[in-house]
Phi, psi and omega in degrees: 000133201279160186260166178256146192273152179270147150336295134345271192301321157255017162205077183287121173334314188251057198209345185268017160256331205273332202280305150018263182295344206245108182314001166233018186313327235257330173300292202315320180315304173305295204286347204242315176299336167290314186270013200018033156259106232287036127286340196285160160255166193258115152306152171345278189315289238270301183293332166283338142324314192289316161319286172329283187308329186290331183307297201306349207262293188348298184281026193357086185202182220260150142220114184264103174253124148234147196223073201338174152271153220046063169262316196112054166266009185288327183264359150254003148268289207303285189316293182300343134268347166284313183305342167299330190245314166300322163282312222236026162056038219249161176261132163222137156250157231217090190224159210250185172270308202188132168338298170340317177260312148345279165341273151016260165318294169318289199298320211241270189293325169347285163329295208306311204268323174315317183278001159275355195262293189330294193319299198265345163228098169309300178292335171248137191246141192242135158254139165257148191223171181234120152245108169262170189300151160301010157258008174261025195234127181318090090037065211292320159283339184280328163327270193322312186281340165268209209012287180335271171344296184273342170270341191084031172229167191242037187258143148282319191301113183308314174315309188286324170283342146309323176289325185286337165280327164318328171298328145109057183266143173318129158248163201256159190052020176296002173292324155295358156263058195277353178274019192249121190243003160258081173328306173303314185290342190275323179309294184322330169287313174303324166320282181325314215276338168296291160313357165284301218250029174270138161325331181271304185282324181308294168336325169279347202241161191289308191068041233216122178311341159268011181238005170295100223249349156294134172254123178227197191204171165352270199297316184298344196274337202254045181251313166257003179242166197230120132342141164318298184285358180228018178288165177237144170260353135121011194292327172295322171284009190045063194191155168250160201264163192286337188282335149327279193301319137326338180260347182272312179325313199272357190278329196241031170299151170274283183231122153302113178249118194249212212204149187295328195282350162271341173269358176300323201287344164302314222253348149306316182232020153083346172296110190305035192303302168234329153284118164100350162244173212249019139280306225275358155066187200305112172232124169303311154220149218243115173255095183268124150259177202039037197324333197292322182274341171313328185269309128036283180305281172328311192271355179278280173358287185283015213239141176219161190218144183236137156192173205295301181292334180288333192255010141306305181294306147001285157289324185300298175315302213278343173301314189285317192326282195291355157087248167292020226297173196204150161069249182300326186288332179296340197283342178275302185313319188285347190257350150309296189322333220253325163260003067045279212294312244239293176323294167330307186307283185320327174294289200311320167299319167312317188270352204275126167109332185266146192299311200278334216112309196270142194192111190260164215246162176270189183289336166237027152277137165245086197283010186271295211020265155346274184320340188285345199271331171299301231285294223284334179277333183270352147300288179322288165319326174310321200266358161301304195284295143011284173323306179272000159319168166222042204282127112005277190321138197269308161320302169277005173250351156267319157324293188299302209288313193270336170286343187262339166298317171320311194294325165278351177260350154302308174304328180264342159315311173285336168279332176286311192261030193264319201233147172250143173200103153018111174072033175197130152259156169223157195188157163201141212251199176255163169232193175212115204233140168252134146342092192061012171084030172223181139098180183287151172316157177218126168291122160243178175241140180230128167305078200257147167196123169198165187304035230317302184269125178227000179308296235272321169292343141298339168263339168295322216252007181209298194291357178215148169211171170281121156336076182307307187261016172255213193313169133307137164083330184285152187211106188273170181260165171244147172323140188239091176272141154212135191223155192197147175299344174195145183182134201282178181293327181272021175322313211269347182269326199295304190263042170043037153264156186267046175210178170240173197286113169263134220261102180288143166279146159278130196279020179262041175276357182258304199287008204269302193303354148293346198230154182266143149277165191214124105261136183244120180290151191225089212236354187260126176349290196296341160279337170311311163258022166269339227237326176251168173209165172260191216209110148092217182256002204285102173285013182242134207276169182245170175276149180263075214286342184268031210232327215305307184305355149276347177269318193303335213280338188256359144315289179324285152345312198289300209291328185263323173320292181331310197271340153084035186093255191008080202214164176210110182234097175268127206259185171247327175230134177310317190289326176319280203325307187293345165271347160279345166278304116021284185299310201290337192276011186249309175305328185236099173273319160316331224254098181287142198232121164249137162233142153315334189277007199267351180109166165082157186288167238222356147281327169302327197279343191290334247247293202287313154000274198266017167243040117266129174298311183262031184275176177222145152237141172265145174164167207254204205292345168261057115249002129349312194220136177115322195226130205234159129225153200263126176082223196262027163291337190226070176255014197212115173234144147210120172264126192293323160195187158342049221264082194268127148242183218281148178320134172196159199300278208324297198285334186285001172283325184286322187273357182253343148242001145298332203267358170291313225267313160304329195096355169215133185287343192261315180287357150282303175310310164301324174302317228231312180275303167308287216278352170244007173250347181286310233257298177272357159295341196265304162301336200260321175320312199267037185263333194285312158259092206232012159208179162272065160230323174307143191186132202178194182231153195238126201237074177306058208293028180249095200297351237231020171245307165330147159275134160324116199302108177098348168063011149328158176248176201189158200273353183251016191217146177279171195289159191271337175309300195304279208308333171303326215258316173289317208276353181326295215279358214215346194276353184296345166310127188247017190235127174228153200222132174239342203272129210290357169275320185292330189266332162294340177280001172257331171297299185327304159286359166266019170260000000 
């Protein structure tokens, strides 16, 4: 067994003054403890970047970076922030796309610059803390109240109701738990989750959901976690709740590391959650990776919905909540239906006469009128009412707290969407609801209203904060990295920065040049009509989106049979994706097939993916981004086509305000649909190559990317502006294939 080299040994003590003197030392330092080569360098990319980010910290100023995949950019952000708090004494947060990539960091890298940094600076030791929303964190009453709830017991005490589910006694009350279908698992998580907070164990532990070793889900997690507004800090239990103790962690972190979605609730709603506030005091600089989905985040953040079925469930929540209600309350919960019924009327009136449904509102339509003054007095009393309980009880006293919060987030819903401002659309489409979770679906109209421009709100509420410790009212700027393996041209407007992008090499250009694009041309009579239709009285045919997938399906088959399975076949619509999964376990039966719809968490299943090799997984756009397998399990990506998505209220807003400021509509349509159907075509391409040793084919079943026979235009080729728009991310293939016999003799031959 070959030995693994000590620390020593790649960052040997008398390498440490040379390393020193050197504005990179401590990245070189870093690349040799990742790679355990006490000789390696910071690629080309990686060192420059790295450069970049010290300029932007220094100049407290902006860098919009794209920086492929495999640049290093995790060790060139971590290391340009640890030198931060080691020379300048500097502060940084550090923030990410998805837990998933936090996991990372926490597992991997952390490490890696901590033990490069001990070697060269011994004497400062820099701390990092992980902050997350407070619901990824065991919940010390929400524990206690599910435990209550299955033993039928009245103990507070965490030891004791783990032992009493340990004991393996039938448990109770699972009807209230009806999204939960492994009942023993659920126990088991309450257990662990009990075991966060015991006098032997607790102390050691995170409590934290990545760190959970129960295979759950959703719905089982929200069995021991609390949303931010119903959390407890655990003071009644003689316990501190664990997301405190991430947050004491994190006041005297050198550098904090979040998740985009906390800093979306910041720079969305103005809340001082980590820049600007005055537990966690002075942060100097701010770095995102994965830049591209943060404003994405903001406007999912910032965005509220009203409707008929909402302030039902509503009354339904606040009913269970109080257990038996009587009297006033009952009389409130029955005059929910009732305003309920009269929000549907209005919406629904507001939409009559639009084809879709669907109606976006101008500056001085209100389709509420009347009705908003019902919604807003059968809150308000709800939340009166709500209010004077006094219950003891830990179960029902969390219940009332999440229906009375809900009851206020109905109230600023109806207040957002009550008004027009500048740079916020509203609209209202149709949805779908089952009644009380149960009976057949019923179509309702929902009130929508969220935010389009998110520059100005990233930049009042994160890229600049207050002064804690100065004047009143005073506010500095902070250094801005924000970086990402693809990021459209117009980033820096969309997230309201002062720079342009610069553009990092990639260290894959030899395997991208190894490797083939599949586009399949579609120029024969018989594709034409699989693949267009007319439309109306228009006699000139068109591309179909309901027709592709089925011409596509037998591409799929040909391409992973070829390929002898190792596939990742990502769809633009689930039932497309589920039908490709269908065909292939019915054609390829050697061939084991995962899909996301098979159940089960959406890491297991990846996780049974890449440790077959000749498996294939199937799935739509979150499996787009994120997912990886390493050699030849994902040597075969095929995207069935463009993954445009569909005309909506929010992006068509988006495009009505570019198009004030261009003058044209068609190149706004393009800055907003195209460049974000470009923008996740780049990500899903790049599922493919993910070292230099990788090498495959990436198979884009979307003829409409071809130039047009005669360079014409055609019901089968996109506008030649666009297609430049799409084909950006894809021209680095150094292999192109249009013909659909060459690209299985090429699959073939690699084997």
């Amino acid at each position: 067994m070959a030995h693994a080299p000590t620390i020593d040994e790649l960052v040997p003590p008398h390498s440490r003054d040379q390393l020193l003197d050197d504005p990179l030392g401590l990245l070189t330092a870093a690349v040799r403890v990742a790679t355990s080569n006490p000789t390696a360098t910071a690629r080309e990319g990686q060192a420059s970047l790295r450069h970049h980010i010290d300029e932007a910290m220094q100049g407290l100023s902006h860098l919009v970076g794209v920086a492929p995949t495999g640049s290093g950019k995790s060790l060139a952000t971590l290391t340009a922030a640890f030198d931060a708090a080691i020379l300048r004494d500097e502060r940084t947060v550090i923030s990410t796309d998805s837990l998933a990539l936090m996991g990372q960091l926490q597992d991997k890298d952390v490490d890696t610059v901590q033990r490069a940094s001990s070697q060269l600076h011994p004497d400062r030791d820099v701390t990092v803390a992980f902050l997350k929303g407070v619901s990824n964190y065991v919940d010390p009453a929400k524990t206690i109240a599910t435990a209550q709830t299955l033993t039928r017991s009245t103990s507070v005490g965490f030891a004791q109701l783990a032992d009493e589910l340990d004991a393996n006694r039938p448990l109770h009350g699972l009807d209230q738990y009806d999204r939960v279908t492994d009942h023993e698992l659920l126990r088991a998580l309450v257990i662990w989750a009990l075991r966060q907070y015991t006098s032997t164990t607790g102390p050691r532990t995170s409590g934290e959901r990545h760190s959970c070793p129960i295979e759950h889900d959703a719905a089982m997690w929200e069995t021991v976690s609390s949303p931010s507004s119903e959390a407890d800090d655990g003071a009644r239990y003689g316990v501190r709740s664990k997301a405190e103790l991430a947050k004491d962690a994190a006041e005297a972190a050198d550098i904090i590391i979040t998740n985009h979605s906390i800093l979306a609730v910041q720079a969305a709603h103005a809340i001082p959650v980590i820049i600007g506030s005055s537990r966690f005091g002075r942060i100097d600089h701010i770095i995102v990776d994965e830049a591209h989905t943060l404003p994405s985040h903001v406007r999912a953040q910032g965005s509220s919905k009203l409707s008929g079925p909402i302030i039902e469930s509503i009354s339904r929540q606040a009913s269970r909540a109080l257990g038996s209600p009587g009297g006033k309350f009952r009389q409130w919960a029955d005059e929910g239906a009732r305003v309920a019924a009269e929000v549907e009327s209005a919406l629904n009136s507001f939409t009559h006469g639009q084809r879709d449904g669907a109606r976006r509102l101008g500056q001085n339509d209100d389709p509420f009128g009347r009705v908003g003054a019902l919604v807003k007095q059968w809150a308000e009393v709800g939340s009166r009412m709500l209010a004077n309980d006094s219950s003891s009880d830990v179960a029902r006293s969390l219940k009332i707290s999440a229906a009375a919060d809900r009851l206020d987030t109905l109230l600023s819903a109806l207040k957002a969407f009550s008004r027009h401002r500048t740079g916020w659309a509203r609209w209202v489409d149709r949805a779908e609801s089952r009644a009380g979770g149960t009976g057949a679906a019923r179509s309702w109209s929902v009130a929508n209203v969220a935010p389009i421009n998110v520059g100005w709100m990233l930049n009042d509420n994160l890229w600049t904060a207050p002064d804690v410790d100065g004047d009143e009212g005073a506010r500095y700027p902070l250094s801005v990295t924000a970086i990402s393996a693809t990021l459209p041209s117009n980033y820096p407007q969309q997230a309201g920065l002062a720079a342009q992008r610069r553009v990092y090499p990639t260290p894959f250009a030899d395997a991208y040049a190894r490797s083939a694009l599949f586009i399949p041309s579609a120029v024969s009579p018989a594709d034409l009509a699989a693949l267009t239709s007319t439309f109306g009285a228009n006699p000139r045919a068109k591309f179909d989106a309901g027709k592709h997938a089925s011409w596509a399906v037998d591409h799929v088959v040909d391409l992973v049979r070829a390929n002898g399975g190792k596939a990742l076949v990502l769809a633009a619509k689930a039932a497309d994706g589920r039908m490709y999964a269908e065909r292939l376990r019915s054609e390829l039966p050697h061939i084991q097939v995962h899909s996301q719809w098979d159940g089960g968490s959406p890491s297991r299943i990846t996780t049974q993916w890449r440790d077959d090799e000749g498996s294939v997984l199937v799935g739509t756009k979150s499996l787009m981004t994120g997912v990886d397998a390493p050699g030849e399990t994902c040597s075969l990506v095929i995207i069935d086509r463009v993954p445009r998505s569909p005309s909506n209220p929010i992006d068509d807003a988006r495009v009505d305000d570019l198009n004030e400021r261009l003058g044209d509509r068609w190149a706004a349509d393009r800055f907003v649909y195209a460049v974000d159907a470009a923008l996740l075509l780049d990500q899903a391409s790049g599922r493919l190559v993910r070292a230099t040793s990788d090498t495959g084919m990436v198979a884009c079943l979307d003829p409409r990317l071809l130039k047009a026979p005669g360079g014409r235009p055609g019901p089968l080729t996109y506008p030649e502006p666009t297609r430049q728009v799409y084909m950006a991310g894809l021209y680095q293939f150094g292999v192109k294939i249009a013909a659909k016999a060459d690209a299985l003799e090429w699959l073939a031959g690699r084997k």
